[in-house]
Tab-separated table of C-alpha atoms in Angstrom:
chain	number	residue	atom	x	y	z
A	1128	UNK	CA	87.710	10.180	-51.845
A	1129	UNK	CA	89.486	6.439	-51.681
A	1130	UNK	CA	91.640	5.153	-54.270
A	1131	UNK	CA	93.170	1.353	-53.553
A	1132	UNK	CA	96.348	0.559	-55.115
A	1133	UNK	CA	97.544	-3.241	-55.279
A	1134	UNK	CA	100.902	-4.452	-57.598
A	1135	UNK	CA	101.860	-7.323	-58.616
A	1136	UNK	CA	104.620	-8.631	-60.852
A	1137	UNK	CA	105.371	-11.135	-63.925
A	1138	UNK	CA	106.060	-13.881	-60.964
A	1139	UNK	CA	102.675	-13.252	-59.895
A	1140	UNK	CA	100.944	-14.367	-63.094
A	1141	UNK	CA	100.085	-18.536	-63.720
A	1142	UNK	CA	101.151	-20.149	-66.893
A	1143	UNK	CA	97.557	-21.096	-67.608
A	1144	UNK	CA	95.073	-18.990	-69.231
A	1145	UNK	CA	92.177	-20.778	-67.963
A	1146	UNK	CA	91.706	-17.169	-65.487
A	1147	UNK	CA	90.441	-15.299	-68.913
A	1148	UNK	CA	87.369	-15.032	-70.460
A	1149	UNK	CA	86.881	-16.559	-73.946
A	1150	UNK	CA	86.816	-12.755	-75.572
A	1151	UNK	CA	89.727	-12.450	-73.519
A	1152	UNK	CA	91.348	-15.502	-75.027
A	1153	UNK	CA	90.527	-14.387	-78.582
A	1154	UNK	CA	92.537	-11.072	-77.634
A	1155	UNK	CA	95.500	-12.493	-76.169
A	1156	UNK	CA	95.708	-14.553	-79.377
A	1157	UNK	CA	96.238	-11.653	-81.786
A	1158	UNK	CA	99.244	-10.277	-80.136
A	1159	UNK	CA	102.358	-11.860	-82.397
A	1160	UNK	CA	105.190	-11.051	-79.967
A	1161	UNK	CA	105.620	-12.676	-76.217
A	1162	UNK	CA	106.563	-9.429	-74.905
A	1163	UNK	CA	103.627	-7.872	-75.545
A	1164	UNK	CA	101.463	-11.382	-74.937
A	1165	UNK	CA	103.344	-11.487	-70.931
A	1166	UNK	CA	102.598	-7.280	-70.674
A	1167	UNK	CA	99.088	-8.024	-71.580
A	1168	UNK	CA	98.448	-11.180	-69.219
A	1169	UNK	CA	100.460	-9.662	-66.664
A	1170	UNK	CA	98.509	-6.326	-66.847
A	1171	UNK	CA	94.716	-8.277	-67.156
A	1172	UNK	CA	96.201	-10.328	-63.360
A	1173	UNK	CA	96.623	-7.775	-61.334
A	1174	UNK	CA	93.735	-5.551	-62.254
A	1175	UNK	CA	91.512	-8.661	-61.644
A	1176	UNK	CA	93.401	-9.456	-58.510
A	1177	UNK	CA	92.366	-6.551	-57.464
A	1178	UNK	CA	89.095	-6.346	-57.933
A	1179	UNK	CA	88.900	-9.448	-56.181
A	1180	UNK	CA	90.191	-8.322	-53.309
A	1181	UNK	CA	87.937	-5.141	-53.704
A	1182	UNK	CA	85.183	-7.183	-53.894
A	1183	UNK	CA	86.335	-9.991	-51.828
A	1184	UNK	CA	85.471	-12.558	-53.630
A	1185	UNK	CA	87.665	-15.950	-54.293
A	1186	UNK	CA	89.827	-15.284	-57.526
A	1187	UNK	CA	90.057	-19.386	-58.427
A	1188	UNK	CA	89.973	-19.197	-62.490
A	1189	UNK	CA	86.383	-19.799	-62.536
A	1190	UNK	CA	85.482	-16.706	-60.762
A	1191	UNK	CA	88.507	-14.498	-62.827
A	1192	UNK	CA	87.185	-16.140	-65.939
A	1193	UNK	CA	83.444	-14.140	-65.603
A	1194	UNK	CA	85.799	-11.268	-64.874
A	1195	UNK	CA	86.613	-9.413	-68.025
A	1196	UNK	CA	88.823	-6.142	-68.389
A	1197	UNK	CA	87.872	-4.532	-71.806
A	1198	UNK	CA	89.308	-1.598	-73.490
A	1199	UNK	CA	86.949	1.196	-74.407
A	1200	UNK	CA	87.689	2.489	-78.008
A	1201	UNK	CA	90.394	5.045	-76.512
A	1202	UNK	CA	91.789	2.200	-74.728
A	1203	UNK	CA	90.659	3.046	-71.530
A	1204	UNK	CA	90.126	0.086	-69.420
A	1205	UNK	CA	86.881	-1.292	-68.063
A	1206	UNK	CA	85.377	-3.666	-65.175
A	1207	UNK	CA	82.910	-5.988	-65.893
A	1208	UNK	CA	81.464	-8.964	-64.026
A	1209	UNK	CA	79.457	-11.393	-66.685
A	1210	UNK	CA	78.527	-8.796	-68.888
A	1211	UNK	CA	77.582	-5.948	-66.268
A	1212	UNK	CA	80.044	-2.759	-65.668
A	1213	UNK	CA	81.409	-2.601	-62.506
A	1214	UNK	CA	80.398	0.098	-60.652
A	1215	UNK	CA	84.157	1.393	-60.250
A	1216	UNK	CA	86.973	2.553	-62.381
A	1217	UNK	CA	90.063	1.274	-62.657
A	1218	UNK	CA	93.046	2.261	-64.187
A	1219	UNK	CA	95.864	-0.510	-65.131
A	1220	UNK	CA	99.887	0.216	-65.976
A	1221	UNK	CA	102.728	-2.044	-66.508
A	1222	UNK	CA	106.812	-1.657	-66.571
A	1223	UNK	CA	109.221	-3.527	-66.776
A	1224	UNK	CA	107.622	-6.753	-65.472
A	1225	UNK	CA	105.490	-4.851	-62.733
A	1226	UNK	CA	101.596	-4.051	-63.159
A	1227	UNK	CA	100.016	-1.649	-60.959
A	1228	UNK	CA	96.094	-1.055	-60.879
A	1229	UNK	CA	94.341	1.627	-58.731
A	1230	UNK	CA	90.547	1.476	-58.269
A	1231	UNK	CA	88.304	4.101	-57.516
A	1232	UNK	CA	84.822	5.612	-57.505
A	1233	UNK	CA	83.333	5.011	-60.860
A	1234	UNK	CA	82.083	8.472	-61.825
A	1235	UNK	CA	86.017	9.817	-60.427
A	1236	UNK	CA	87.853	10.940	-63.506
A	1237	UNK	CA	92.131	8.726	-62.407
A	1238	UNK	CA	94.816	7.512	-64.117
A	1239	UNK	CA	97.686	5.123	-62.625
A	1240	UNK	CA	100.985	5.122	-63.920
A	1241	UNK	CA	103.963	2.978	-62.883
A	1242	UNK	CA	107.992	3.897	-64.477
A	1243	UNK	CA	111.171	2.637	-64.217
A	1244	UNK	CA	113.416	5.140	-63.047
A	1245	UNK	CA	116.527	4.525	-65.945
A	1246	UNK	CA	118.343	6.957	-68.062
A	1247	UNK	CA	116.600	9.169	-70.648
A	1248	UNK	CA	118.260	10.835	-73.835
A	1249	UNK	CA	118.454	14.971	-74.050
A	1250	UNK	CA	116.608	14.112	-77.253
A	1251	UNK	CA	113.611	12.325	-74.955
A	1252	UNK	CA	113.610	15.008	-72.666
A	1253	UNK	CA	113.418	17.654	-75.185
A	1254	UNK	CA	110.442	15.782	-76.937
A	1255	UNK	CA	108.324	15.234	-73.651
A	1256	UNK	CA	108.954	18.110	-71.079
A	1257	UNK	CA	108.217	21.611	-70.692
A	1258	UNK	CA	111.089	24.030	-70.245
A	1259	UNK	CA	110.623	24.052	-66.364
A	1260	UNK	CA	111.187	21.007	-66.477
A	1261	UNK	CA	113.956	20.389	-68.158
A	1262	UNK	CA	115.645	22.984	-66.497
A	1263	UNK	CA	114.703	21.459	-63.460
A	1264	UNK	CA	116.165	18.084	-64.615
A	1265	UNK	CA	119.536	19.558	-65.630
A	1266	UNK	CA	119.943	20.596	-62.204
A	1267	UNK	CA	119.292	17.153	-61.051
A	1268	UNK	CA	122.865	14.930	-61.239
A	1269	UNK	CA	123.359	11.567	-61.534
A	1270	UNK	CA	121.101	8.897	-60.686
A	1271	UNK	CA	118.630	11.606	-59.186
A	1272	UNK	CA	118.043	12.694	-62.447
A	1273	UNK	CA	116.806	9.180	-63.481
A	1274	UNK	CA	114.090	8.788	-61.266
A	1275	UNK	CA	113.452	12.500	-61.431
A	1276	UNK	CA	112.468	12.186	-65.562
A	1277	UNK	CA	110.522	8.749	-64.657
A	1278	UNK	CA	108.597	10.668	-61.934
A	1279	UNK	CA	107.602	13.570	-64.062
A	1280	UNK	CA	107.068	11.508	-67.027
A	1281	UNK	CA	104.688	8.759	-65.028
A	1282	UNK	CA	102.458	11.804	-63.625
A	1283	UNK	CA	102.191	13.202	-67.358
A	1284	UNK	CA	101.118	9.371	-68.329
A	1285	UNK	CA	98.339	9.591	-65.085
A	1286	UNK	CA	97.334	12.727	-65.973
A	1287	UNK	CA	96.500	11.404	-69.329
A	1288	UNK	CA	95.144	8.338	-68.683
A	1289	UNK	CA	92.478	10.277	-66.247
A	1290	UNK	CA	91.242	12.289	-68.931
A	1291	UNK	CA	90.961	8.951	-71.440
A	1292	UNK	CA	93.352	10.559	-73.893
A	1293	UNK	CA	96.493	8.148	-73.841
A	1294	UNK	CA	99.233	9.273	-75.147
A	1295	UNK	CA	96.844	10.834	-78.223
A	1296	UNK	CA	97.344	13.824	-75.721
A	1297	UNK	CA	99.931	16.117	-75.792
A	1298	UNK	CA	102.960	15.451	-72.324
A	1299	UNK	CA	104.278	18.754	-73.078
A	1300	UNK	CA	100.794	20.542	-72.539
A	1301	UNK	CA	100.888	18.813	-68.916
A	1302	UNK	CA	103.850	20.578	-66.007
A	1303	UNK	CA	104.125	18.771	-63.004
A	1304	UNK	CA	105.030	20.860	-60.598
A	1305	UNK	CA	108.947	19.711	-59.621
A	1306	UNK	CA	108.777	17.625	-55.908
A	1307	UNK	CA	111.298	17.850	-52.694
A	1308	UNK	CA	113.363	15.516	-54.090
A	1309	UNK	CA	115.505	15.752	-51.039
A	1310	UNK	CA	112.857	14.405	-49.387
A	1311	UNK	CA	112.094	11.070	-50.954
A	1312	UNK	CA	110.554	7.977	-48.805
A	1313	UNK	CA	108.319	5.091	-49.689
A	1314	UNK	CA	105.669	6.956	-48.774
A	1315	UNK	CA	102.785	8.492	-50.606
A	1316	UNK	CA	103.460	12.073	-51.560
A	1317	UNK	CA	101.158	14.647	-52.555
A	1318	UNK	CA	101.649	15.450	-56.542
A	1319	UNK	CA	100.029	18.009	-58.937
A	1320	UNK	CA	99.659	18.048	-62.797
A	1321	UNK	CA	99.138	21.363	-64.448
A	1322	UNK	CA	97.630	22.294	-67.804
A	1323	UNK	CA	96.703	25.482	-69.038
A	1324	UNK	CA	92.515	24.898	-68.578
A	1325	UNK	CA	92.703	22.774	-65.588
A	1326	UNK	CA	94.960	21.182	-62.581
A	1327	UNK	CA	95.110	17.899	-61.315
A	1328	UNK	CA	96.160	16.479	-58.224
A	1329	UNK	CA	97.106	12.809	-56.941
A	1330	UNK	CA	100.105	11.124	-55.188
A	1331	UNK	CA	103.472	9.490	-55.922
A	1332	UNK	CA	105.931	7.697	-54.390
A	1333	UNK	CA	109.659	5.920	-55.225
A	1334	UNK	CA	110.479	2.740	-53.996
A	1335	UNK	CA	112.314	-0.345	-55.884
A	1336	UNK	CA	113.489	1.728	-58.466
A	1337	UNK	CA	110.163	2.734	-59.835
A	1338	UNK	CA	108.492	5.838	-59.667
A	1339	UNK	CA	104.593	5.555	-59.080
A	1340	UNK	CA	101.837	8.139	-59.494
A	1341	UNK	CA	98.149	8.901	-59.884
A	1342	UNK	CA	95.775	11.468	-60.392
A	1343	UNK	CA	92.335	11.904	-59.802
A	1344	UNK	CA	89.700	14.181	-59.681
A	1345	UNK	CA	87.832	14.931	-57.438
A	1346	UNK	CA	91.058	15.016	-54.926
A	1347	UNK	CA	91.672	11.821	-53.214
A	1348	UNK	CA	92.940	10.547	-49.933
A	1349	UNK	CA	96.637	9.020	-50.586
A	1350	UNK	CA	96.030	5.315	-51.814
A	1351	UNK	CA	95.154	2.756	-49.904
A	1352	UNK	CA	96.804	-0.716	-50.424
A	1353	UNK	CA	94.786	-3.625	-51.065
A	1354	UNK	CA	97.128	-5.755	-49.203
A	1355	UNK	CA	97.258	-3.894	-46.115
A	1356	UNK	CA	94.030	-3.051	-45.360
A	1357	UNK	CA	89.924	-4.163	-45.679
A	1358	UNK	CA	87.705	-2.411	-48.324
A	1359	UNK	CA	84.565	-0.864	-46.854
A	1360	UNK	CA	82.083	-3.095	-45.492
A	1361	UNK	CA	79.632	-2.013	-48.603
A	1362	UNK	CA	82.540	-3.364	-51.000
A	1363	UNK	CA	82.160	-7.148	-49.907
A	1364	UNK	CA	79.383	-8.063	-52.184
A	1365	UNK	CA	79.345	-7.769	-56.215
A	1366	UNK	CA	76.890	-4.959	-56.208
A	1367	UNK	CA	77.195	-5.505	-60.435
A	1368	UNK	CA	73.669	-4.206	-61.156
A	1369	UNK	CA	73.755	-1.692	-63.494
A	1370	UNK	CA	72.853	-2.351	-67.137
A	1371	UNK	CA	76.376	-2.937	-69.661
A	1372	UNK	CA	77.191	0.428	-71.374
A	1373	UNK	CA	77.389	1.028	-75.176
A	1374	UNK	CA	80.572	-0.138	-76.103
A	1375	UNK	CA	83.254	2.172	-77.077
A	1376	UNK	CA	82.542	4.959	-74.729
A	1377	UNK	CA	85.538	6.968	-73.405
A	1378	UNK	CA	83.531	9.818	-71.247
A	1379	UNK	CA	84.291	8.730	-67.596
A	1380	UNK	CA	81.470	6.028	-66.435
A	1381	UNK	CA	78.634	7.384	-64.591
């Protein structure tokens, strides 16, 4: 199975809103603080960005604006093209001023996570990580350790995201299983998520000071970027013909 990664960062995003939908407009409008107003646009960019480039069609802001990412009622993020799912999922995350958004097959259960690798309290740990892993962390020194927590803490954040839970789930009923961390390149690296009823698999990689992961299920190929390479031949066209789901579903979209 593919998954296609693309990034982008606050830089990236135009001071115009004329690129969102008017329901999209109406949302943007109820957030009080700029913060959270810039994490928003920044996050709604790049994950249509990247379905344009999925797609390949032109993102001008008439084209984005028919493009509308909409929360399900667990907050799980959706595709649609005027008023018809996409026939993908998508998964969206933003840190400190970088989005990242991975798109996959739409019946794949996948969750995206991007984390800035900075340092954690003992009282964060504690709260968040299994004993492995915080034993494993303690034996990680200086700025090792940093990255470390923001890998294992991103994968716990995919993990959830792929089952549409959000952090109404549980991190500490999630171990990822501790990587070669003498080993680290900018390359994709395989990654696995443990719970007690199931495992999940998916990739990470550390570059820029970030830690990146995701998970999917079934197992994927490591991601693809969107920058780098064409989508599949079938991809160039907006296939966008099944019917709108109900709103406010948060089982995976079939």
């Amino acid at each position: 199975m593919d998954l296609y990664w693309f990034e982008q960062t606050i830089a990236d995003v135009p001071a115009q809103d004329d690129w969102l939908s008017p329901r999209e407009q109406v949302q943007l409008s109820h957030f009080r603080f700029a913060k959270r107003r810039d994490d928003w646009r920044l996050g709604r960019w790049t994950g249509k960005q990247a379905l344009a480039l999925f797609f390949d069609f032109i993102a001008v802001p008439s084209v984005l604006a028919k493009v509308e990412i909409i929360p399900a009622a667990c907050g799980a993020p959706e595709a649609f093209f005027s008023n018809v799912r996409a026939p993908v999922n998508i998964s969206l995350s933003h840190r400190a001023h970088r989005a990242a958004c991975c798109i996959g097959p739409a019946k794949a259960e996948m969750g995206c996570d991007v984390e800035l690798a900075e340092p954690r309290s003992d009282v964060f740990i504690a709260d968040y990580f299994t004993a492995e892993e915080q034993n494993f962390l303690a034996g990680s020194a200086g700025s090792e350790r940093w990255w470390l927590t923001a890998l294992f803490w991103s994968a716990k954040e995919s993990a959830l995201k792929a089952l549409r839970q959000g952090l109404r789930g549980d991190p500490r009923s999630w171990s990822v299983k501790s990587p070669d961390s003498a080993n680290v390149t900018s390359a994709w690296q395989m990654l696995e998520v443990r719970a007690r009823e199931r495992t999940l698999k998916g990739w990470w990689r550390y570059a820029d000071g970030m830690a990146r992961t995701v998970v999917a299920d079934p197992v994927s190929n490591a991601p693809i970027s969107l920058e780098s390479v064409d989508t599949p031949a079938q991809h160039r066209i907006l296939p966008f013909q099944s019917e709108r789901n109900s709103a406010g579903r948060c089982d995976p979209p079939g």
